[in-house]
Amino acid sequence: GFHLSGTVTEPATATEPEMTYKVAISFDRCKITSVTCGCGNKDIFYCAHVVALSLYRIRKPDQVKLRLPISETLFQMNRDQLQKFVQYLITAHHTEVLPTAQKLADEILSSNSEINQVHGAPDPTAGASIDDENCWHLDEEQVREQVKLFLSQGGYYGSGKQLNSMFAKVREMLRMRDSNGARMLTLITEQFMADPRLSLWRQQGTGITEKCRQLWDELGALWVCVVLNPHCKLEEKSCWLRQLRKWGEMDVCPLEDGNYGNELPNITNALTQSSGHSQDSLARPRRTVFTRAIEGCDLHWQDSHLQRIISSDFYVSPSYQREGESLLFNSQGQPLWLEHVPTACARVDALRSHGYPREALRLTVAIINTLRLQQQRQLEIYKHQKKDLLQRGATTITNLEGWVGHPLNPIGCLFLTLTEACRLEEENCLEISDAGDSKPPVYQHVPVMTGSQDSGESYLSLALEVALMGMGQQRVMPEGLYAQDKVCRNEEQIIARLQELELDPVLVQTLRKQCILLLEGGPFSGLGEVIHRESVPMHTFAKYLFSALLPHDADLAYKLALRAMRLPVLETTAPSGDVTHPHHLVSVVPSRYPRWFTLGHLESQQCELASTMLTAAKGDMLRLRTVLEAIQKNIHSSSLIFKLAQDAFKIATPADSNSDTTLLNVALELGLQVMRMTLSTLNWRRREMVRWLVTCATEVGVRALVSILQSWYSLFTPTEATSIVAATVMSHNTILRLSLDYPQREELASCARTLALQCAMKDPQNCALSALTLCEKDHIAFETAYQIVIDAASTGMTYTQLFTIARYMEHRGYPLRAFKLASLAMTHLNLAYNQDTHPAINDVLWACALSHSLGKNELAAIIPLVVKSVHCATVLSDILRRCTMTAPGLAGIPGRRNSGKLMSTDKAPLRQLLDATISAYINTTHSRLTHISPRHYGEFIEFLSKARETFLLAQDGHIQFAQFIDNLKQIYKGKKKLMLLVRERFG
């Protein structure tokens, strides 16, 4: 039969009643060609009811009655039976069928109607003609709607995942050789091209978002797969080519390198760049995400050598041809395939994707044999050039097209093809663990099928070998943020796959052999002795190799990782390269640093590699020394070296066991390097770095502390040295931590005091107080520090600093020294009439109180300084009031007599202070009256009341005050309201 119909019952649930659906399915040559179901569900996948009916027919064929096509049955009926049949049919469905029945009846009775021009009538239950297209049913409208919906969500709500699963569906269709695969991809692409964000991104000149970019890449790769179908018809291919060209010519079509050609101009060398570099980009043809697929349409599979490779495991060259050079076979007689590597790998991907896994494997082996031969030849070339290249220390030989990060992902494709052949399919491998992560795959060695003698190789060891070859290829960093980012991403993907392999002796042997080849590979290997300045760094790759090799061959692991530590693009001078290899030439960028957008990431990878080596070398002084030298030579960022120092410190001081001195010393040495690097540059983490260094030196021991104290000037600023370093070293915690004996404590203290005095000399403003504090316990040092302060006081110090030190001196029991410093501070101070809230007022009041407590002489000495520096009436009257409340000299300095009498404001030294206060009130009054507003009148009257209290301290004060008020009334008689208030209060 070609038509299956049935009713499907969906059982009742807690919320829904039982439902029955009518389902009809047409099929032809083992494919379902159309489906209808009463449930009305719209999806690109069949609804559950269609699936249920199909499974029922597959599993219980004898339960489904097989009938002739309806046309055959009708043919057996006579005139009466036919009439009865039609009338019963119309009665059963009269509401739906009657209009159609009437229309058909009219047309049949009309002699010249279209229906009467055709012999016979259609029969939906009969099969299609042998020439008719037959393909699986695909609800095209539904595909369009879903893609449109997912794109409109812009990568949110898991829409990226949904689109990826649609791509996976296309791959599945291709593998099943379902012709709808290409159709579905066309529908998806049409929606992608209609995405309104494309023109927006293009107008704004911004790149496509990261998530979206990856989807476009997969789209491009799928089209390459489709057009490389080894069994597609020519007309199909030309139809795809027309479509791809049409999309590629649209101006919104995304470009292969991920930008719209207008990346941000290079600020550092915008001028020089215009000379050499930009014509280069203008001359290059525009490559869109579809360009590779368009180029793929020119490839065919007719080559007889290629056909023989993919159709037999036993295709070898006849033995008589094995002498001499051959382009088709290697010296063992195994076939080679000398095509551009990414293109050859795209063929492998196409074979795999279209359900030809054996053929894909055979071509993969031929490609790997070709790569091996190339590797050997490159080694031989390098041996001849080695001396010359090593002398120059640079090379221009490099691959302009890297395989890692390539749009066609050649290495990933070969690796996948080989590992899929080795996968152990476990029972219940479909079950996914609770966390939602599928278990890592388990692989076994499957011997390589080959016509020549048993090679003893397995597809698994080939997979490892080709991944190492590809990752180790020396290649130039591509241009543009997206392409550079893709290199990093692809590298991480391949490494994640490599980490799934259990390294048994066979794989370890492959790993060692390949690592040695990479080290000796010269300019063709990213781990060779000489590389191009703009070569993609190998840090991430080397970190994997180091960890994988370490248990089996530590020497090789270190040699490799140390070689990979370099980052030549950051070295200041670019050695001028040799220009004798035009096909390898890389445009010489005029700027000092080319535009590496991922540089931050690459530097952190370099740091990760160093950290991995440090961890592994713990306890091995020689290895640690070599790693340390590599770090000091190759890492140029202080924050990364600081991170390494911290890592080393953490590993060296485990919580549960003793510290490792070898690694601690490395941490300290790195820390010291960071101190020197950041001493003269501003770094926001500097305080944290200094504190950390002291902690690290403390862990190392007393010698390390003595050393940093003695060489402070090359590591710290004077302020850091006194306030952080010496202060921490002398703290109680440090003494306890190190459990020092008396001589050791004395040695540290003596170093700290020497440092303190040196810092005070160099920067008295910021270090004098710390120096005094650090020298408290040593009389001579303390005196020296005090002398430094006195010498600096007249020139380089502010009144705030001097007052602070003076208060410290009083607190330490040196009141006379405190007085001296306070007097020096007063000479630097100047308080205007309106600065009655100035922060220095407290210091002035304290200085006067100190002088008063010392005695009449000291008070007499400070008052002239106060009068000279302070012009603020309220402050002066406050000082005057305090001085008249108690007798001077109450501090009781030994050897001084104290009369115990209160001082008079009529005699010196208070007389001078009183006169100054009165004159300050008079000046302030005039200043305030020049621009007073009515709302300040009340406040002004209160101010005059305060002034009167001060005037009255003088013998003729009341007369002076009365004259002063009369004067005001005379001068300011225009301010009638104010003068009225003055009269009311003061008469």
Tab-separated table of C-alpha atoms in Angstrom, residues 697 700-708 710 744 747:
chain	number	residue	atom	x	y	z
A	697	ALA	CA	60.000	36.982	52.617
A	700	VAL	CA	61.456	32.299	53.470
A	701	GLY	CA	63.072	33.454	56.714
A	702	VAL	CA	65.073	36.107	58.526
A	703	ARG	CA	67.837	36.318	55.852
A	704	ALA	CA	65.270	37.248	53.203
A	705	LEU	CA	63.850	39.982	55.438
A	706	VAL	CA	67.304	41.412	56.161
A	707	SER	CA	68.005	41.370	52.440
A	708	ILE	CA	64.860	43.318	51.434
A	710	GLN	CA	69.000	46.429	53.109
A	744	GLN	CA	68.330	37.916	65.270
A	747	GLU	CA	69.781	42.472	63.646
